[in-house]
Amino acid sequence: MTEKQLHAVIIGASGYTGAELVRILYGHPNVVIKALVANSNAGQPIKSIYPHFSDIDLPDLIKLEEVDFAGVDVAFCCLPHATSQEVIANLPSQVKVIDLSADFRLRNPDDYKEWYGKDHAALEQQHEAVYGLSEIYRDQIKEKRIVACPGCYPTSMLLPLIPLLRNKIISSDNIIVDSKSGITGAGRSPKTANLFTEMNDNVKAYGIGGHRHIAEVEQELSLVAGQKVTATFTPQVVPMNRGILSNIYIQMAEGKTIDDIKNTLRDFYQDEEFVVVHTDGYAPTTKDVCGSNRAMMGIFADRVADRAIIVSVIDNLVKGASGQAVQNMNISFDLPENTGLAKISMFP
Amino acid sequence: MTEKQLHAVIIGASGYTGAELVRILYGHPNVVIKALVANSNAGQPIKSIYPHFSDIDLPDLIKLEEVDFAGVDVAFCCLPHATSQEVIANLPSQVKVIDLSADFRLRNPDDYKEWYGKDHAALEQQHEAVYGLSEIYRDQIKEKRIVACPGCYPTSMLLPLIPLLRNKIISSDNIIVDSKSGITGAGRSPKTANLFTEMNDNVKAYGIGGHRHIAEVEQELSLVAGQKVTATFTPQVVPMNRGILSNIYIQMAEGKTIDDIKNTLRDFYQDEEFVVVHTDGYAPTTKDVCGSNRAMMGIFADRVADRAIIVSVIDNLVKGASGQAVQNMNISFDLPENTGLAKISMFP
Amino acid sequence: MTEKQLHAVIIGASGYTGAELVRILYGHPNVVIKALVANSNAGQPIKSIYPHFSDIDLPDLIKLEEVDFAGVDVAFCCLPHATSQEVIANLPSQVKVIDLSADFRLRNPDDYKEWYGKDHAALEQQHEAVYGLSEIYRDQIKEKRIVACPGCYPTSMLLPLIPLLRNKIISSDNIIVDSKSGITGAGRSPKTANLFTEMNDNVKAYGIGGHRHIAEVEQELSLVAGQKVTATFTPQVVPMNRGILSNIYIQMAEGKTIDDIKNTLRDFYQDEEFVVVHTDGYAPTTKDVCGSNRAMMGIFADRVADRAIIVSVIDNLVKGASGQAVQNMNISFDLPENTGLAKISMFP
Amino acid sequence: MTEKQLHAVIIGASGYTGAELVRILYGHPNVVIKALVANSNAGQPIKSIYPHFSDIDLPDLIKLEEVDFAGVDVAFCCLPHATSQEVIANLPSQVKVIDLSADFRLRNPDDYKEWYGKDHAALEQQHEAVYGLSEIYRDQIKEKRIVACPGCYPTSMLLPLIPLLRNKIISSDNIIVDSKSGITGAGRSPKTANLFTEMNDNVKAYGIGGHRHIAEVEQELSLVAGQKVTATFTPQVVPMNRGILSNIYIQMAEGKTIDDIKNTLRDFYQDEEFVVVHTDGYAPTTKDVCGSNRAMMGIFADRVADRAIIVSVIDNLVKGASGQAVQNMNISFDLPENTGLAKISMFP
């Protein structure tokens, strides 16, 4: 496979997901990083904002209009929502687009307006997009021009919930998800609330009752359930850099048991190398997947009858963002899906 | 009040709750620390195991049998369950006992056996005990000889839930609590799982579907609900020292609204100086109460109809253990309830 | 003593040292907090920027010009350097001023200009000022109108070095100090470099070879040595909130031994309740003094002949800032020096 | 190169350096992990003690006597000192040994006895050993049968000091090193001092004036200086998992300048891909090298005349242990030196 060379551009290279893409793609045997776009730092070497890239052979940061897209195979877009759709609408049509923003995740433009507060500005491109949850939409990811990578929280929830709802193992009512995230999820903009001194030794819930990520989760759950699903979701930040742990509280469908849940998930993911299903009472921790593209889940019966709890973990920057983005690139270009992606976490 | 002098003994002074009691009681104007019991370190000054007590005038650690209980007014017992009941059964009857273990929390000996795996060995003393949730059982705490201080997780759950269930604002079904704790809750015994390197940058769920603390929670909820209540509870450790944040997912009773929840809790706690009810959309964080004896809660409507979320925080070592213990001592001896207890957290 | 009531104003209440002063003074039996000044947040309750002050009876934040200084006994000034001198120059002359900035620490205006880059703008007030290292300048602190509290790093260095140099136990050459600080020292302004995600699991040296704090250290060391002293100093931030640990590498004076160092420091501080000298091989840690106004030091012979190492720790926000400020207020107003100040750290 | 397949055995796979070797070697294209030895956990899959290895194809843990050394090319030895020499003395002579303990680092058996408290028990093998600082002893690493990988702290010190001393840029007197380490350096044994709750938000100095690692440093410095060198060294643990930052305080040789230091180090390391020399005023942080096999150093003039400060960082588990071990394996077997080793750190 090493003969295939993809030319890649990273748009939005100054944020954490951009930097993580640089790290992963630099080690990818089939990728040449052709341009790094970061408008506000254009003209500087990337090491000026990320010194860990010192003495690494990488192109300097440039403005988007400076990119020569001739020969570019794939563009990763790590921009804020709203900005992302504008940029993508103007990319050359031969370029495969892997978008890490929320802009192309919601199929219904009304949903986009409701949750993101403005009209969608790239409806045409929306039709070329697929929701990029790799294990679920593999075929369409390959075919569609734009891959809208899922949010970090949604990835941790949907991987266990979709197979269970699709197979009618659980009820679509009463789904409650309580998630804890590392603080990289808040990005690199300087805000008082995200200072070390504010978050060290602290836990903070936010977006209670209405975080935007629930929109794409409800969209996907409704699709597989065949009816409108509304779910409860509480995100929290805890004092760590990477990782999401979601506790998913579910109600079994009538006549279903905890073993049905275990068997369904084990069977569904048995050939997936980036999903590990623990059915033996082990509850995975975020460090089990730190730096890895794997998702892990553990399954537990509740003491309340007919209820179960799934503990689902990912690294928000890898499987929850840049890793899944590269996985989607691999799928798109017929590379082995694991190329350039770590399975073993960096523990401790 | 400063004329009243209570002679106190701390049994089990080598653990974190014992050390926290030493800190609080040393600054309490009405308390003389008469003896510090720590069998395995007996004969040493307490600074040998806790150097932050260097140059503080405190008695050396001794064995329990070395304590002269003449003139002792109150004994704090910070021992593991099972050990605690044996020790308390043999304390002189004139000594008020503030127990921080689980041994006298469960009213029904069968429950004790079910959850702690052995017969209760001090049934007689059990009748002299009260569940020491200060704001709920104030009168009995004063009268009974033994105060069984609640567990840390239960304190964070029961303070919001008891008034709501008692006033039939919420349903007793479908109560789900997802709690995150600092690692001091795991105690000071050296275990690989609690090493810095294992828990740093990590989140870990444990006791899923059946943690012991749910037993006392269900006991207390069943009492106020007038029927058997079974609840879902998932504890987790996050990389911080102190603090518990519990997200409590509840179903409103028919015809009740989010305002009923807010009003009920605000009214119930309006004269309590150690409970703060936020009804304006603020979600308290664990650092808001670090080092403080206060509990704080924030109340939120869920996007799922008729459901609500309460975010409840305490410092597990203070309101969740040693602080509430001292509050109960103050109640017992007619001291102003806040004597020696901090309201303002040590932030940042 | 509780009959004496001091009326205090905190100017610059929105930063960390301001908030720490609020916490300490709220619990001080002889202080009434009369005004909290924070120009950019004026008009808001302090809980709007520090929710841990919710339900605490405190005045709202106001602008400096709104303060009625009639009846005010003491003003704490927690402003950035340069701003501080302007404000202090205009305070009523009957008000005792405790300044936490660098503006009045340097006796020589040329030094101020060299290190802070501009002319000193309050030379008249400079003559009324004393360097507020409590244990060293107690008498002058009482007499002078303005107390210039030392920097956090300098406090940790000067407490051990002054007695040793004064008694000619060590050489004034070859003094090297390597300090590690909690990140509260960087203040509450939002900067990318101080985000949780940047400093978590990280150590960073800064100001290498020329941090401003060395100016006041060299000033004080030169005074006691009777000759110009130049010292090496490297500050670092480590992932914790509070605390400074300074390793001080020193050369013994001819004929002096490690025991001379131990005896000198032990004798010098034996009656000081806020300084603990460990001479038995214990190296104090920052947590030994977290939240406490105590300084601790441990003394060690080096394997290199005639050299020694002193490990010196303080809480940068307490003994290194707001606690020493209150200690200086107590000295100034003839209160017992420990009033309102904690000796026991909040461990763990 | 991918055709060459080395069969490797890891002896002592249950500790952190063992686990890190598993992670690195699993991703190494020329290595087959043939056996994982961990006597106390023999019979278990490695995922039972390291769940992040779940669903990774690795051999189960076995006892040393169960290893079939036929066809084994290289053995990595991650055992405690003293144990290591016994095991290595009995390994088949055709096996290249990469030892991560201290047992073969000291050339003089008297030094070993002085610092490690017992006679060296494998003097014969000592003659086959080389001190495995890759960039300095590359040729001998290839030739000798046993490679004694340097300690983590020494690696961070010797990389800058050896070229400077060898070229007589600095004096061999007055070398002072103040190092801060992540807590993985303390290993995985459960000890109270290493609990999360004890080290979180804390800094602790230890081994002051006589840590064992100074023995190998003085050995190597004396060799290049041509005379006995004695140096000051203070190690500290700070609340992070990985990383060492050493501040090295040095005295320039007569007539030498800061530019001589910069030029010497830049020239010496210009072709080394695992050493980055910053001469532009940047002070590298530990996160710049987290998970990477690179060492980075920054060079600074001191304000004290003729003195300089070097800030040197590594990841203690990678360049300070398992990464350098693999680098040495690559050297030994004529593989490209960077095979299987990351240059880019996992930031943030």
Tab-separated table of N, CA, C and O in Angstrom, chain D residues 184-211:
chain	number	residue	atom	x	y	z
D	184	THR	N	5.479	8.420	37.102
D	184	THR	CA	5.753	7.078	36.574
D	184	THR	C	7.150	6.620	36.944
D	184	THR	O	7.402	5.422	37.051
D	185	GLY	N	8.063	7.570	37.148
D	185	GLY	CA	9.422	7.214	37.549
D	185	GLY	C	9.481	6.428	38.850
D	185	GLY	O	10.450	5.716	39.111
D	186	ALA	N	8.430	6.525	39.651
D	186	ALA	CA	8.403	5.797	40.925
D	186	ALA	C	7.873	4.384	40.781
D	186	ALA	O	7.824	3.641	41.755
D	187	GLY	N	7.470	4.010	39.575
D	187	GLY	CA	7.019	2.641	39.362
D	187	GLY	C	5.576	2.394	39.760
D	187	GLY	O	4.853	3.322	40.139
D	188	ARG	N	5.179	1.115	39.642
D	188	ARG	CA	3.764	0.768	39.842
D	188	ARG	C	3.472	0.111	41.181
D	188	ARG	O	2.331	-0.272	41.441
D	189	SER	N	4.488	-0.045	42.028
D	189	SER	CA	4.210	-0.653	43.337
D	189	SER	C	3.339	0.284	44.163
D	189	SER	O	3.565	1.487	44.188
D	190	PRO	N	2.352	-0.271	44.856
D	190	PRO	CA	1.475	0.589	45.646
D	190	PRO	C	2.171	1.109	46.903
D	190	PRO	O	2.593	0.313	47.747
D	191	LYS	N	2.345	2.414	46.982
D	191	LYS	CA	2.930	3.041	48.161
D	191	LYS	C	2.080	4.257	48.515
D	191	LYS	O	1.652	4.997	47.629
D	192	THR	N	1.878	4.462	49.793
D	192	THR	CA	1.065	5.611	50.223
D	192	THR	C	1.584	6.909	49.621
D	192	THR	O	0.809	7.743	49.146
D	193	ALA	N	2.897	7.081	49.619
D	193	ALA	CA	3.463	8.343	49.138
D	193	ALA	C	3.137	8.629	47.672
D	193	ALA	O	3.191	9.774	47.248
D	194	ASN	N	2.818	7.586	46.923
D	194	ASN	CA	2.555	7.772	45.497
D	194	ASN	C	1.074	7.726	45.144
D	194	ASN	O	0.719	7.703	43.959
D	195	LEU	N	0.217	7.720	46.143
D	195	LEU	CA	-1.215	7.768	45.863
D	195	LEU	C	-1.580	9.066	45.159
D	195	LEU	O	-0.939	10.103	45.379
D	196	PHE	N	-2.621	9.013	44.374
D	196	PHE	CA	-3.077	10.232	43.712
D	196	PHE	C	-3.277	11.353	44.721
D	196	PHE	O	-2.835	12.491	44.519
D	197	THR	N	-3.948	11.034	45.797
D	197	THR	CA	-4.312	12.052	46.793
D	197	THR	C	-3.108	12.668	47.486
D	197	THR	O	-3.204	13.767	48.027
D	198	GLU	N	-1.987	11.982	47.483
D	198	GLU	CA	-0.793	12.514	48.141
D	198	GLU	C	0.015	13.396	47.192
D	198	GLU	O	0.672	14.348	47.612
D	199	MET	N	-0.001	13.063	45.916
D	199	MET	CA	0.859	13.789	44.975
D	199	MET	C	0.108	14.819	44.134
D	199	MET	O	0.735	15.704	43.546
D	200	ASN	N	-1.217	14.702	44.064
D	200	ASN	CA	-1.982	15.699	43.328
D	200	ASN	C	-1.743	17.072	43.950
D	200	ASN	O	-1.736	17.209	45.173
D	201	ASP	N	-1.528	18.072	43.108
D	201	ASP	CA	-1.331	19.445	43.591
D	201	ASP	C	-0.167	19.546	44.567
D	201	ASP	O	-0.217	20.320	45.538
D	202	ASN	N	0.881	18.801	44.323
D	202	ASN	CA	1.994	18.749	45.263
D	202	ASN	C	3.331	18.705	44.517
D	202	ASN	O	3.386	18.296	43.369
D	203	VAL	N	4.372	19.157	45.161
D	203	VAL	CA	5.741	18.999	44.655
D	203	VAL	C	6.576	18.466	45.809
D	203	VAL	O	6.463	18.944	46.938
D	204	LYS	N	7.401	17.492	45.518
D	204	LYS	CA	8.183	16.868	46.584
D	204	LYS	C	9.615	16.609	46.128
D	204	LYS	O	9.838	15.953	45.122
D	205	ALA	N	10.563	17.117	46.888
D	205	ALA	CA	11.980	16.812	46.641
D	205	ALA	C	12.345	15.571	47.438
D	205	ALA	O	11.802	15.331	48.512
D	206	TYR	N	13.270	14.785	46.912
D	206	TYR	CA	13.676	13.559	47.621
D	206	TYR	C	15.113	13.233	47.237
D	206	TYR	O	15.651	13.779	46.273
D	207	GLY	N	15.705	12.330	47.982
D	207	GLY	CA	17.075	11.906	47.651
D	207	GLY	C	18.038	13.083	47.603
D	207	GLY	O	19.028	13.063	46.846
D	208	ILE	N	17.757	14.102	48.404
D	208	ILE	CA	18.520	15.347	48.316
D	208	ILE	C	19.971	15.127	48.751
D	208	ILE	O	20.236	14.591	49.822
D	209	GLY	N	20.869	15.539	47.909
D	209	GLY	CA	22.284	15.419	48.251
D	209	GLY	C	22.884	14.060	47.984
D	209	GLY	O	24.086	13.875	48.156
D	210	GLY	N	22.077	13.089	47.506
D	210	GLY	CA	22.695	11.787	47.294
D	210	GLY	C	21.830	10.761	46.578
D	210	GLY	O	21.820	9.593	46.950
D	211	HIS	N	21.135	11.156	45.536
D	211	HIS	CA	20.333	10.195	44.780
D	211	HIS	C	21.258	9.309	43.946
D	211	HIS	O	22.246	9.758	43.385
